[in-house]
Coordinates of C-alpha atoms in Angstrom, one line a residue:
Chain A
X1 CA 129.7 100.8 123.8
X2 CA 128.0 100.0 126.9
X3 CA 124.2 99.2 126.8
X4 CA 122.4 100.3 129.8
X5 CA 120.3 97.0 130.4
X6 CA 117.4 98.8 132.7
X7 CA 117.4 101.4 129.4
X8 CA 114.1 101.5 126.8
X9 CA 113.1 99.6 124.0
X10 CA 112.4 101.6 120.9
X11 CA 108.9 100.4 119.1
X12 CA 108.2 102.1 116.1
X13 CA 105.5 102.2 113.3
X14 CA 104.1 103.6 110.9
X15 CA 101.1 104.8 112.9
X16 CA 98.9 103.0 115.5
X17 CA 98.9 99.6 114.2
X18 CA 102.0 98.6 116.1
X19 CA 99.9 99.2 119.1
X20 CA 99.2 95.7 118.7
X21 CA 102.9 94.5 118.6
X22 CA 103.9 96.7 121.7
X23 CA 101.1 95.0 123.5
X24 CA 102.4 91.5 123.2
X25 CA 105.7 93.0 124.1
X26 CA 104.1 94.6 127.5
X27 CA 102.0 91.0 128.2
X28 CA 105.3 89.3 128.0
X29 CA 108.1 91.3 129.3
X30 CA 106.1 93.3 131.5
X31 CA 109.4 94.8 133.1
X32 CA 110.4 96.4 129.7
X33 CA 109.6 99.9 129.5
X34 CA 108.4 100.7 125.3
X35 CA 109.3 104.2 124.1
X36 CA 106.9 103.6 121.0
X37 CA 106.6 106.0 117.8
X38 CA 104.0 106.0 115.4
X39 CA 104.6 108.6 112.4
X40 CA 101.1 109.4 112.0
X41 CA 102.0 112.1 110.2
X42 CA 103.5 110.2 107.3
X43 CA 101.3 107.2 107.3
X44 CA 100.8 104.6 105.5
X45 CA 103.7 103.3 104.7
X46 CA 102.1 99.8 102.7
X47 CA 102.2 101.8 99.4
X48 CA 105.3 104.0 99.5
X49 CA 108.8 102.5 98.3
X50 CA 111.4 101.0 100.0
X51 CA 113.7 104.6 99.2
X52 CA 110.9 106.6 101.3
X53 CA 110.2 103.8 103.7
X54 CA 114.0 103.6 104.4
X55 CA 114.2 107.5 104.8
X56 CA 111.4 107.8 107.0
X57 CA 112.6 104.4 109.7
X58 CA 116.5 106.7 109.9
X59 CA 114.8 109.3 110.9
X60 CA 112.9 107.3 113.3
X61 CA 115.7 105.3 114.8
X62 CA 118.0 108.6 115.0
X63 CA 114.7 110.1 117.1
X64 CA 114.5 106.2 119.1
X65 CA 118.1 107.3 119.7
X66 CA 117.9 110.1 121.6
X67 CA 115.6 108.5 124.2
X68 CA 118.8 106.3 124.7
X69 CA 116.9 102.9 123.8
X70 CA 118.5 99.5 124.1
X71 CA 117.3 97.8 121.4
X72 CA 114.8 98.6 118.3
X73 CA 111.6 96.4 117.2
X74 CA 110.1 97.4 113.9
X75 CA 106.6 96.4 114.4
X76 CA 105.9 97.5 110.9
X77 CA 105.7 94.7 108.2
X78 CA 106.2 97.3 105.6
X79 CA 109.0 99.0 107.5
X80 CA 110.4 95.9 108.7
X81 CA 110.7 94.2 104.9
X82 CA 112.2 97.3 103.3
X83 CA 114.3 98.8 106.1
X84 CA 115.4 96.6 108.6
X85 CA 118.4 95.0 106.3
X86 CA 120.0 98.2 105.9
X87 CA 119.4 99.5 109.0
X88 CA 120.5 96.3 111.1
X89 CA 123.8 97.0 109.3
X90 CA 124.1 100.7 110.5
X91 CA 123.2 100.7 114.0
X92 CA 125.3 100.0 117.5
X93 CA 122.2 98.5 118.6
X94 CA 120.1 95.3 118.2
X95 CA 117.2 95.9 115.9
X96 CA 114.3 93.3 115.2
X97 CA 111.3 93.3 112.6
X98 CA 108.1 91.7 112.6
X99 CA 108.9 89.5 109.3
X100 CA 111.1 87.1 110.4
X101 CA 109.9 86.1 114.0
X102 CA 105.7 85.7 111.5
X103 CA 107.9 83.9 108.9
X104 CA 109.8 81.2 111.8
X105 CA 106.2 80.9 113.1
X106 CA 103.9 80.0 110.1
X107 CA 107.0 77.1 109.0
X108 CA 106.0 75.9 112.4
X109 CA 102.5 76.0 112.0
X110 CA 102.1 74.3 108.4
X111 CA 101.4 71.0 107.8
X112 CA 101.1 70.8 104.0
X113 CA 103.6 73.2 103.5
X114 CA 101.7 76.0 101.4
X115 CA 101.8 79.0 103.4
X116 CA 99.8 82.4 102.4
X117 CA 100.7 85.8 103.2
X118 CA 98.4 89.0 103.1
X119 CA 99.9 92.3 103.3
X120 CA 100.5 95.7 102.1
X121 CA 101.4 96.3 98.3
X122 CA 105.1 97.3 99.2
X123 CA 105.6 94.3 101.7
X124 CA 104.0 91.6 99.0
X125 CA 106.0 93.2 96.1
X126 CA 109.3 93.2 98.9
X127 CA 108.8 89.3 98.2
X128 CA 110.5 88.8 101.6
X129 CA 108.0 86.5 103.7
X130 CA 108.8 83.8 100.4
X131 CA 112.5 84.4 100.2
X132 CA 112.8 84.1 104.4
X133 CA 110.5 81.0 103.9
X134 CA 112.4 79.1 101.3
X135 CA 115.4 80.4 101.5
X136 CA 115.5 77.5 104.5
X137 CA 112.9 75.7 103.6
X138 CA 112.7 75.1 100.1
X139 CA 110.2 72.8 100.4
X140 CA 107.5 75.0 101.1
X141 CA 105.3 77.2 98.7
X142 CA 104.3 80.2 99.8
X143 CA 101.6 82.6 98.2
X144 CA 101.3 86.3 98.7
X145 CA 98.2 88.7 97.7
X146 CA 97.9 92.4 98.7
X147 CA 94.7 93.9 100.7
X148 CA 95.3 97.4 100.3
X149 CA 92.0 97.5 101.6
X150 CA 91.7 96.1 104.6
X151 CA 93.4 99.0 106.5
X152 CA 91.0 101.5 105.7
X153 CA 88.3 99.0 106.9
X154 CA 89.9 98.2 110.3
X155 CA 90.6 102.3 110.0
X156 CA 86.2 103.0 109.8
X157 CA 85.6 100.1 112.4
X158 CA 83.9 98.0 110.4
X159 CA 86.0 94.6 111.5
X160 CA 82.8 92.6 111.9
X161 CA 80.9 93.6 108.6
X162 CA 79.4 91.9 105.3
X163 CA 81.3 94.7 103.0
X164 CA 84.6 93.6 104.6
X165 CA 83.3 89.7 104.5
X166 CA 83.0 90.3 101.0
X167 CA 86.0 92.0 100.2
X168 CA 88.2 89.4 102.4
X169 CA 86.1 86.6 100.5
X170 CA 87.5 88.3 97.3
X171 CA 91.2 88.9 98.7
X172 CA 91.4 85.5 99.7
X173 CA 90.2 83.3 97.3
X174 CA 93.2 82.8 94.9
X175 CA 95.1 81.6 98.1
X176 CA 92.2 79.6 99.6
X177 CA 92.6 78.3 95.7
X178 CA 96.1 77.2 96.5
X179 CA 95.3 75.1 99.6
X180 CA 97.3 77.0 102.2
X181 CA 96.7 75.7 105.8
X182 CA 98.4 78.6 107.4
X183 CA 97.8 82.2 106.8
X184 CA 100.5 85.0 107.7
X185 CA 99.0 88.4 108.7
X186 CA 101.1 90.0 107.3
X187 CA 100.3 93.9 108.7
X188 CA 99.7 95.1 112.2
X189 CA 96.8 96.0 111.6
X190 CA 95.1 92.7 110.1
X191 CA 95.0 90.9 113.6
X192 CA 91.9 92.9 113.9
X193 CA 90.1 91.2 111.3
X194 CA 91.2 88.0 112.6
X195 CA 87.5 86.8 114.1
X196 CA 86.3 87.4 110.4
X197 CA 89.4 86.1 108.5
X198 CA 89.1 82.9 110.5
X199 CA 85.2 82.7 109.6
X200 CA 86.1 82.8 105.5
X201 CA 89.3 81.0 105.5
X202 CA 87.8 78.4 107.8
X203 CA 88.7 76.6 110.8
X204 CA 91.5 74.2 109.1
X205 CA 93.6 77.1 108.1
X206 CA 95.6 78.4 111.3
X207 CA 96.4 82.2 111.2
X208 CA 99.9 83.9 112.3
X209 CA 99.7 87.4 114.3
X210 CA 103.5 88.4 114.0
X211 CA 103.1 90.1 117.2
X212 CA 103.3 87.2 119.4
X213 CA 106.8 85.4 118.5
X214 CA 108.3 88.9 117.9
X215 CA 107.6 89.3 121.6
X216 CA 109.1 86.2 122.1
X217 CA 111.9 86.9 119.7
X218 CA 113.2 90.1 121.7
X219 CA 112.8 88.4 125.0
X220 CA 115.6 85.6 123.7
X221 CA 117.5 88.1 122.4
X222 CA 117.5 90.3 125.3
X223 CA 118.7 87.2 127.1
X224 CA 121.4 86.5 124.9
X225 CA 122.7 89.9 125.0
X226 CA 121.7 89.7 129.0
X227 CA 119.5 93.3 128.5
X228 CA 117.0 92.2 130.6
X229 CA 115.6 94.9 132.5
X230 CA 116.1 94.0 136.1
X231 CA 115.2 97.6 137.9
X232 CA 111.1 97.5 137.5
X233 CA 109.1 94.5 139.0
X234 CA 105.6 93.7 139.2
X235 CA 105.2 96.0 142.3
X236 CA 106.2 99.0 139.8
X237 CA 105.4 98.7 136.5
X238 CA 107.3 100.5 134.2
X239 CA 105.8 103.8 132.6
X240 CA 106.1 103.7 128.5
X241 CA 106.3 106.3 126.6
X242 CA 104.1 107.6 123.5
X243 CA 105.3 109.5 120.4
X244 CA 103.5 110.5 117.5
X245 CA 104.2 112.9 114.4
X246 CA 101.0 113.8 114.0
X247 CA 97.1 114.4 115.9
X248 CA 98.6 113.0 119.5
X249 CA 95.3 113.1 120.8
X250 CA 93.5 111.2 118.6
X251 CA 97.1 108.5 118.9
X252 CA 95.9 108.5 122.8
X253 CA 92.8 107.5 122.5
X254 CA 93.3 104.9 120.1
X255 CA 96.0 103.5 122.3
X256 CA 93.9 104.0 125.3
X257 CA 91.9 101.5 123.9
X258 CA 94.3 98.8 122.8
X259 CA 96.7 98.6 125.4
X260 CA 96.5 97.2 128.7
X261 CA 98.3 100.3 130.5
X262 CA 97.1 104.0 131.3
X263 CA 98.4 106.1 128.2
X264 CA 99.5 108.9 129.9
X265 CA 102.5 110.3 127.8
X266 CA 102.1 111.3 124.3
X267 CA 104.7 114.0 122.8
X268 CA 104.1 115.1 119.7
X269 CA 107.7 114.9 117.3
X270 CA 108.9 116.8 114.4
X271 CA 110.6 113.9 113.1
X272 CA 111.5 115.7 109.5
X273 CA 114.2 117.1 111.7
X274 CA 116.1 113.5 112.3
Chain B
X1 CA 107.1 142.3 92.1
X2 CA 106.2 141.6 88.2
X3 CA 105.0 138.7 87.6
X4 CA 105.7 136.9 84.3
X5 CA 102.8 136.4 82.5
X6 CA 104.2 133.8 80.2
X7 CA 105.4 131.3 84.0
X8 CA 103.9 128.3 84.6
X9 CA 100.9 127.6 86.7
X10 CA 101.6 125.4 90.0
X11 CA 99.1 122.8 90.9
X12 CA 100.1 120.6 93.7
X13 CA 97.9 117.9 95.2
X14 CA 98.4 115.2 98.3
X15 CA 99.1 112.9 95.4
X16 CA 97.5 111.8 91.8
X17 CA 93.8 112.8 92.8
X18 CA 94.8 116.8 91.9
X19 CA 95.6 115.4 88.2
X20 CA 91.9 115.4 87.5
X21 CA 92.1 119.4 88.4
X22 CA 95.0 119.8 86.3
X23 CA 93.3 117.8 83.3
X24 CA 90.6 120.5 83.7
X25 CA 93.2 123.2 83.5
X26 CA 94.6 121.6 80.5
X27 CA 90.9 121.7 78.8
X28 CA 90.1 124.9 79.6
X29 CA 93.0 127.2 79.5
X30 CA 95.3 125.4 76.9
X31 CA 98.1 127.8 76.7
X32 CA 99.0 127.7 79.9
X33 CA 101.3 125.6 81.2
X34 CA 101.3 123.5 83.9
X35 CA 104.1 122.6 87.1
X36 CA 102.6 120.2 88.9
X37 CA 103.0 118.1 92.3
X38 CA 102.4 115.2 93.8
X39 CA 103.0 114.6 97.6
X40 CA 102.7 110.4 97.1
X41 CA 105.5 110.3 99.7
X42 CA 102.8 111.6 102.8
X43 CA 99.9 110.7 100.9
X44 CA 97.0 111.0 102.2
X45 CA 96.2 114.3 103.8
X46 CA 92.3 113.6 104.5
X47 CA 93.2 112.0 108.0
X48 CA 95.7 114.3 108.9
X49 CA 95.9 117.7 111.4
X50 CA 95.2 121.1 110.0
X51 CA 99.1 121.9 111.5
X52 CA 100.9 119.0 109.5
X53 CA 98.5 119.8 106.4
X54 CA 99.5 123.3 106.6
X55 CA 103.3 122.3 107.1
X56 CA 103.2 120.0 104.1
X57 CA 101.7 122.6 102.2
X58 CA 104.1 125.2 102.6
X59 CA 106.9 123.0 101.9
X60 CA 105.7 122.8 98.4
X61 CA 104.4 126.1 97.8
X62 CA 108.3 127.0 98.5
X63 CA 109.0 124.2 95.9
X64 CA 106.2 125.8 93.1
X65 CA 108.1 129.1 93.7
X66 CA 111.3 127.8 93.2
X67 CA 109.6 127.0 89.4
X68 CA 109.1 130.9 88.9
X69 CA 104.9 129.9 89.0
X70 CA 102.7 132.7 88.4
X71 CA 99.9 131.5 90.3
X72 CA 98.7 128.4 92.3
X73 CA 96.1 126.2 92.6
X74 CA 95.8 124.1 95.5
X75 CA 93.9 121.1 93.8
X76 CA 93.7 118.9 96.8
X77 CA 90.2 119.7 99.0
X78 CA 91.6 118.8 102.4
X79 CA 94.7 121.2 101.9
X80 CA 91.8 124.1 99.9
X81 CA 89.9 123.4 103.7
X82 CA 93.3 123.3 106.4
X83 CA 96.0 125.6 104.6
X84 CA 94.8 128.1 101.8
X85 CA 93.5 130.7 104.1
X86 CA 96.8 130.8 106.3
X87 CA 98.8 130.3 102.8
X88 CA 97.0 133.0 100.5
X89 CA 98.0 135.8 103.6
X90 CA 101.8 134.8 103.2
X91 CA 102.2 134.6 100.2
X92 CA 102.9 137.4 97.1
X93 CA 101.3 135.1 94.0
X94 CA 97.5 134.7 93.4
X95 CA 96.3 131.5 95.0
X96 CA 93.0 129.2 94.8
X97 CA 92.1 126.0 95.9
X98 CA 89.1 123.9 94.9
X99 CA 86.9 124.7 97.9
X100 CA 85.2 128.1 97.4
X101 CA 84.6 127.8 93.5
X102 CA 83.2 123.6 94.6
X103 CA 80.7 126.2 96.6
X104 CA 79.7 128.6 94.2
X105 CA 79.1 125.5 91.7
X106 CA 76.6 123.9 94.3
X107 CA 74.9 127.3 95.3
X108 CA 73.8 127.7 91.7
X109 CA 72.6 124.1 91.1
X110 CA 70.3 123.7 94.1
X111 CA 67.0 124.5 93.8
X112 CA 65.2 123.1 97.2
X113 CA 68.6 124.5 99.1
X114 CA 69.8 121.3 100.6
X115 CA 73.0 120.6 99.9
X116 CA 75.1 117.2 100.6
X117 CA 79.2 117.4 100.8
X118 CA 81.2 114.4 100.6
X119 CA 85.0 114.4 101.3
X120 CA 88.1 113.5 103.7
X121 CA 87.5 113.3 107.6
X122 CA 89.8 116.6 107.4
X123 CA 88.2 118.2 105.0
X124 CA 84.6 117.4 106.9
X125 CA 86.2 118.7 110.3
X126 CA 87.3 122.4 108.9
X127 CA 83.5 122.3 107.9
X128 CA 84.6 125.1 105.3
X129 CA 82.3 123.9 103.1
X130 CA 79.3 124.7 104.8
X131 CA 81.0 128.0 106.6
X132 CA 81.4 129.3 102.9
X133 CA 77.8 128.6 101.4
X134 CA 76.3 129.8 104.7
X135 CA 78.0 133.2 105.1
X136 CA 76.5 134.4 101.4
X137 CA 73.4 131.9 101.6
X138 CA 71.8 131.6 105.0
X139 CA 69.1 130.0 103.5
X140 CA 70.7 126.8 102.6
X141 CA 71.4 124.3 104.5
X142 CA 74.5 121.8 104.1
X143 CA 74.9 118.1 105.4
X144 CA 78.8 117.1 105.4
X145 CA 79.9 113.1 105.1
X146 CA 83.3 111.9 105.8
X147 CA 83.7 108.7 103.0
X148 CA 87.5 107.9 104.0
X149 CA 86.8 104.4 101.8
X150 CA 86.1 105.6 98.8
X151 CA 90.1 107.4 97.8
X152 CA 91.1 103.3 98.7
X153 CA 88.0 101.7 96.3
X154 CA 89.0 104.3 93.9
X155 CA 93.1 102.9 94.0
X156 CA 91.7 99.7 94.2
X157 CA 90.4 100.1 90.5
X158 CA 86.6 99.1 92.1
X159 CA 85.0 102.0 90.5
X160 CA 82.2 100.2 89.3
X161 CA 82.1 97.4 91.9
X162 CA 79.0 96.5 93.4
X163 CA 81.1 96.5 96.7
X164 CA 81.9 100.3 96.2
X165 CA 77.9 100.3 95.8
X166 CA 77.0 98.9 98.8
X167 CA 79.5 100.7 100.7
X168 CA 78.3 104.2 99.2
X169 CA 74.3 103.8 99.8
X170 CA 75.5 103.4 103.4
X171 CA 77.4 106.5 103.5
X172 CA 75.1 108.3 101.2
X173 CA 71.7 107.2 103.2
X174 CA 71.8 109.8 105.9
X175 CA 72.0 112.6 103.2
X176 CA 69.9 111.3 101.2
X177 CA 67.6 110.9 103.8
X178 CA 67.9 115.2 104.4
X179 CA 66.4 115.4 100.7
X180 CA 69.6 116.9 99.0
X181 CA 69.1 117.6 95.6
X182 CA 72.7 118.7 94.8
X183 CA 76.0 116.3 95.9
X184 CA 79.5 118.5 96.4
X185 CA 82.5 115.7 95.5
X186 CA 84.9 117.5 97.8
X187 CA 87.7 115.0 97.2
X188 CA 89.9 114.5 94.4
X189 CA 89.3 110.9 94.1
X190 CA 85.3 111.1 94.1
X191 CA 84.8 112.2 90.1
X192 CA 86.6 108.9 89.0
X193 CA 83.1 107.2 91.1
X194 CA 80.6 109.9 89.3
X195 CA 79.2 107.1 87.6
X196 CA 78.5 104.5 90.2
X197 CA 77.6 107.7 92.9
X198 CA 74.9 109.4 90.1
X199 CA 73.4 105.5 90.1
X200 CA 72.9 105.6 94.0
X201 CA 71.8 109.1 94.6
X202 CA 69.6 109.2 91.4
X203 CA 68.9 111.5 88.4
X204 CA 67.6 113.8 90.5
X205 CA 70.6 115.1 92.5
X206 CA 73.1 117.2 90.7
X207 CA 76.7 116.1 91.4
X208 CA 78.9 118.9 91.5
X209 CA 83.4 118.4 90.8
X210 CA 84.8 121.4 91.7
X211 CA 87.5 120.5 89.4
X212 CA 85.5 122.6 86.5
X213 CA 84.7 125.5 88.1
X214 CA 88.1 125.5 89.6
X215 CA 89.3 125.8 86.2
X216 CA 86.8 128.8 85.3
X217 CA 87.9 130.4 88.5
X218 CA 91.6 130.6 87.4
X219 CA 90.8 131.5 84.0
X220 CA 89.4 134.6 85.4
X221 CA 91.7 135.4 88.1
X222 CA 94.2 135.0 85.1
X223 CA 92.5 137.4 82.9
X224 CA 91.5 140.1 86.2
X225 CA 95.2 140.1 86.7
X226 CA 96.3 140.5 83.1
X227 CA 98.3 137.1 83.7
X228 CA 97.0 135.1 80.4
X229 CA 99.7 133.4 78.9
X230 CA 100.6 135.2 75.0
X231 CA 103.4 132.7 74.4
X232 CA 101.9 129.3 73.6
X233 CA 99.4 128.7 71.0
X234 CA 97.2 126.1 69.3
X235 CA 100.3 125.3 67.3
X236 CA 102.7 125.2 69.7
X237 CA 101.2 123.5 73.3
X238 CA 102.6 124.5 76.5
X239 CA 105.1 121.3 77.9
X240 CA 103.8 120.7 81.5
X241 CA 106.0 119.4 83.9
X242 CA 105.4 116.9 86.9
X243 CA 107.1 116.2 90.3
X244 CA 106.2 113.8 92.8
X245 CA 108.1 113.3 96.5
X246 CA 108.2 109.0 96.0
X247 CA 107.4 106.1 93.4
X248 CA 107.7 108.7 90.1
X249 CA 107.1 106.3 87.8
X250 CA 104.1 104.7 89.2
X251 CA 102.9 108.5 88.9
X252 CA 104.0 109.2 86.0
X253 CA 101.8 106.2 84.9
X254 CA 99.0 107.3 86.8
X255 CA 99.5 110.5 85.5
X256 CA 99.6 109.7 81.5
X257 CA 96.4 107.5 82.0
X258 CA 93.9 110.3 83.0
X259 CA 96.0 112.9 81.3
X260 CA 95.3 114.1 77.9
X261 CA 98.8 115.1 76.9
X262 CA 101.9 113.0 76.8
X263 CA 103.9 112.7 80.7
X264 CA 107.7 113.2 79.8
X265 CA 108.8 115.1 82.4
X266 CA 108.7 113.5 85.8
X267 CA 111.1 114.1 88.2
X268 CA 111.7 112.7 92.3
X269 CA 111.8 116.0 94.9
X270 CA 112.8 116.1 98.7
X271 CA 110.4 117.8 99.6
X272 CA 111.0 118.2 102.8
X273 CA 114.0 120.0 102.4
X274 CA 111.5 122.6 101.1

């Protein structure tokens, strides 16, 4: 098969938090063009198990399909540590996740080697940020500890606020325990707390956003594979696309305000029927 | 079409929430048995359109009718507020959700007429709580709140946290601040925070769980429609059956912890093949 290198890449999540990961992609491959999902009608995915959460990303994919995409990123943590395995090993098409590229990126970034990771229930209980770690890297530790709550937080807008101060101080303290100098945010939506996370972890402990080196990630692959998009330029930037299962509106606005571009398209997708 | 008086009722909920409605059943009309269903796979519907709500919805009223139920009772408030209306014209069983009798409780326990509902985003939005009270009761006046933290305190475990404290005198101040003297908890979840939510609104407001009168209502419609169940007895209790669309057994766990009969029968559905 032929893969059309001025084509689409698929980004899907499980709702908006992606947002964030498609962003990086459009800061530094601004010639890509992003055909991005978010199944808003099924989320959250952080508490669902790895049979649904595999279910759900097919469907997706199939859907990414038929916008004739040339490559996939998963900018789902949850999605991306119970699907991506199996999927990777059933598609024609390169596929990337948001685990790996955070994992490569906190080894770099620890000094003492005791690395922390906070994410969903599934993606903690996945155990797959440790087992990527060690795996090469046996000498470092790494400790994991679920925030089911922090969604919901970011979700009401209270990013800056003594409740979620509190509940972070709470979250965190076993790891802060454990003397990790590097934190893994381990959930697109987390980056959003990253002003207060900083402020209770502390200045000494650095914190990994995902987002930025899986940009970087599919911008070496697409080189590899020699995908890069070589029709749009900086004199026409490339219109993305916007998909959502569920209240598009709402999805625009929300995008509206985290992405650098005009959100102009936004389909809704019955996606129970990929 | 006969019905058979001696079926099963069918509950179905977004989730576990609906299993403190079926619990009430269970108390109140203990020969009947039970068919109940949990949609943990798109869990939670308090965020989500009136269009995918009602979607979802019908999906597992086709599955309850697949069970040869007798009657159904929609114990999940958001789906009472977006689908029950639509549903109850389609369909050829009796139906009730938690809404209407939630009402009627709260209408007789005010006495200065100011009422206070808390609930889902959603279930806010349809404003069919207030729509309902007003149409028979002009006179009172109702003040909706949209608490989308407290079903993720509640799953937390935090039910008597002084976080979940703070966090409901904030969304509890502005009616409070109306003078209500009677609380609707028009969400599944809320009961399991009765405690902490009588402690922050005082003695002096009446909380009002739909899931009792709920209960009352059926027993009635049961009785109206000559549909009482003659089969079970005292001696012999009905054996309710469960179904859930993802993670049974953490459901099944869930379930036998707030139920007070034993959880054997628990059983996966794809429900969207409904």
């Amino acid at each position: 098969m032929t893969i059309d290198r001025n084509a689409p890449i698929g980004v899907f999540d499980s709702g908006v938090g992606g947002l964030t990961v498609a962003r990086e992609i459009m800061r530094n491959l601004p010639n890509e063009k992003i055909v991005y999902f978010g199944d808003t009608a099924r989320v959250p995915y952080g508490s669902k198990s790895r049979n649904t959460v595999l279910r759900y990303s097919r469907q997706i994919v199939r859907f990414l399909k038929t916008q004739n995409v040339k490559a996939i990123v998963i900018a789902c943590n949850t999605a991306s540590a119970l699907a991506l395995d199996t999927i990777e090993q059933e598609l024609d098409l390169p596929i990337i996740g948001v685990v790996k590229p955070g994992a490569s990126m906190a080894v770099k970034a620890t000094r003492n080697n005791r690395i922390g990771v906070i994410a969903t229930q599934s993606t903690i209980m996945s155990n797959l940020y440790p087992t990527l770690i060690q795996e090469r890297h046996p000498e470092i530790t790494v400790f994991g500890k679920a925030c089911p709550l922090f969604v919901p937080l970011v979700e009401e807008g209270w990013t800056r606020d003594p409740v979620t101060e509190e509940i972070a101080g709470r979250y965190l303290k076993e790891l802060m325990d454990k003397d990790i100098d590097t934190l893994i945010l381990g959930c697109t939506h987390y980056p959003l707390l990253r002003h207060l996370l900083q402020g209770v972890v502390g200045e000494h402990v650095t914190l990994v956003n995902p987002a930025y080196e899986t940009a970087q990630a599919l911008k070496r692959l697409l080189r590899e594979l020699d995908l890069e998009n070589i029709e749009n330029s900086e004199l026409q930037l490339p219109e993305h696309q916007f998909y959502a299962s569920d209240a598009v509106e709402k999805f625009r606005d929300y995008a509206a305000g985290i992405l650098p571009c005009e959100v102009r398209s936004t389909e809704l997708v019955a996606i129970e029927n990929y």
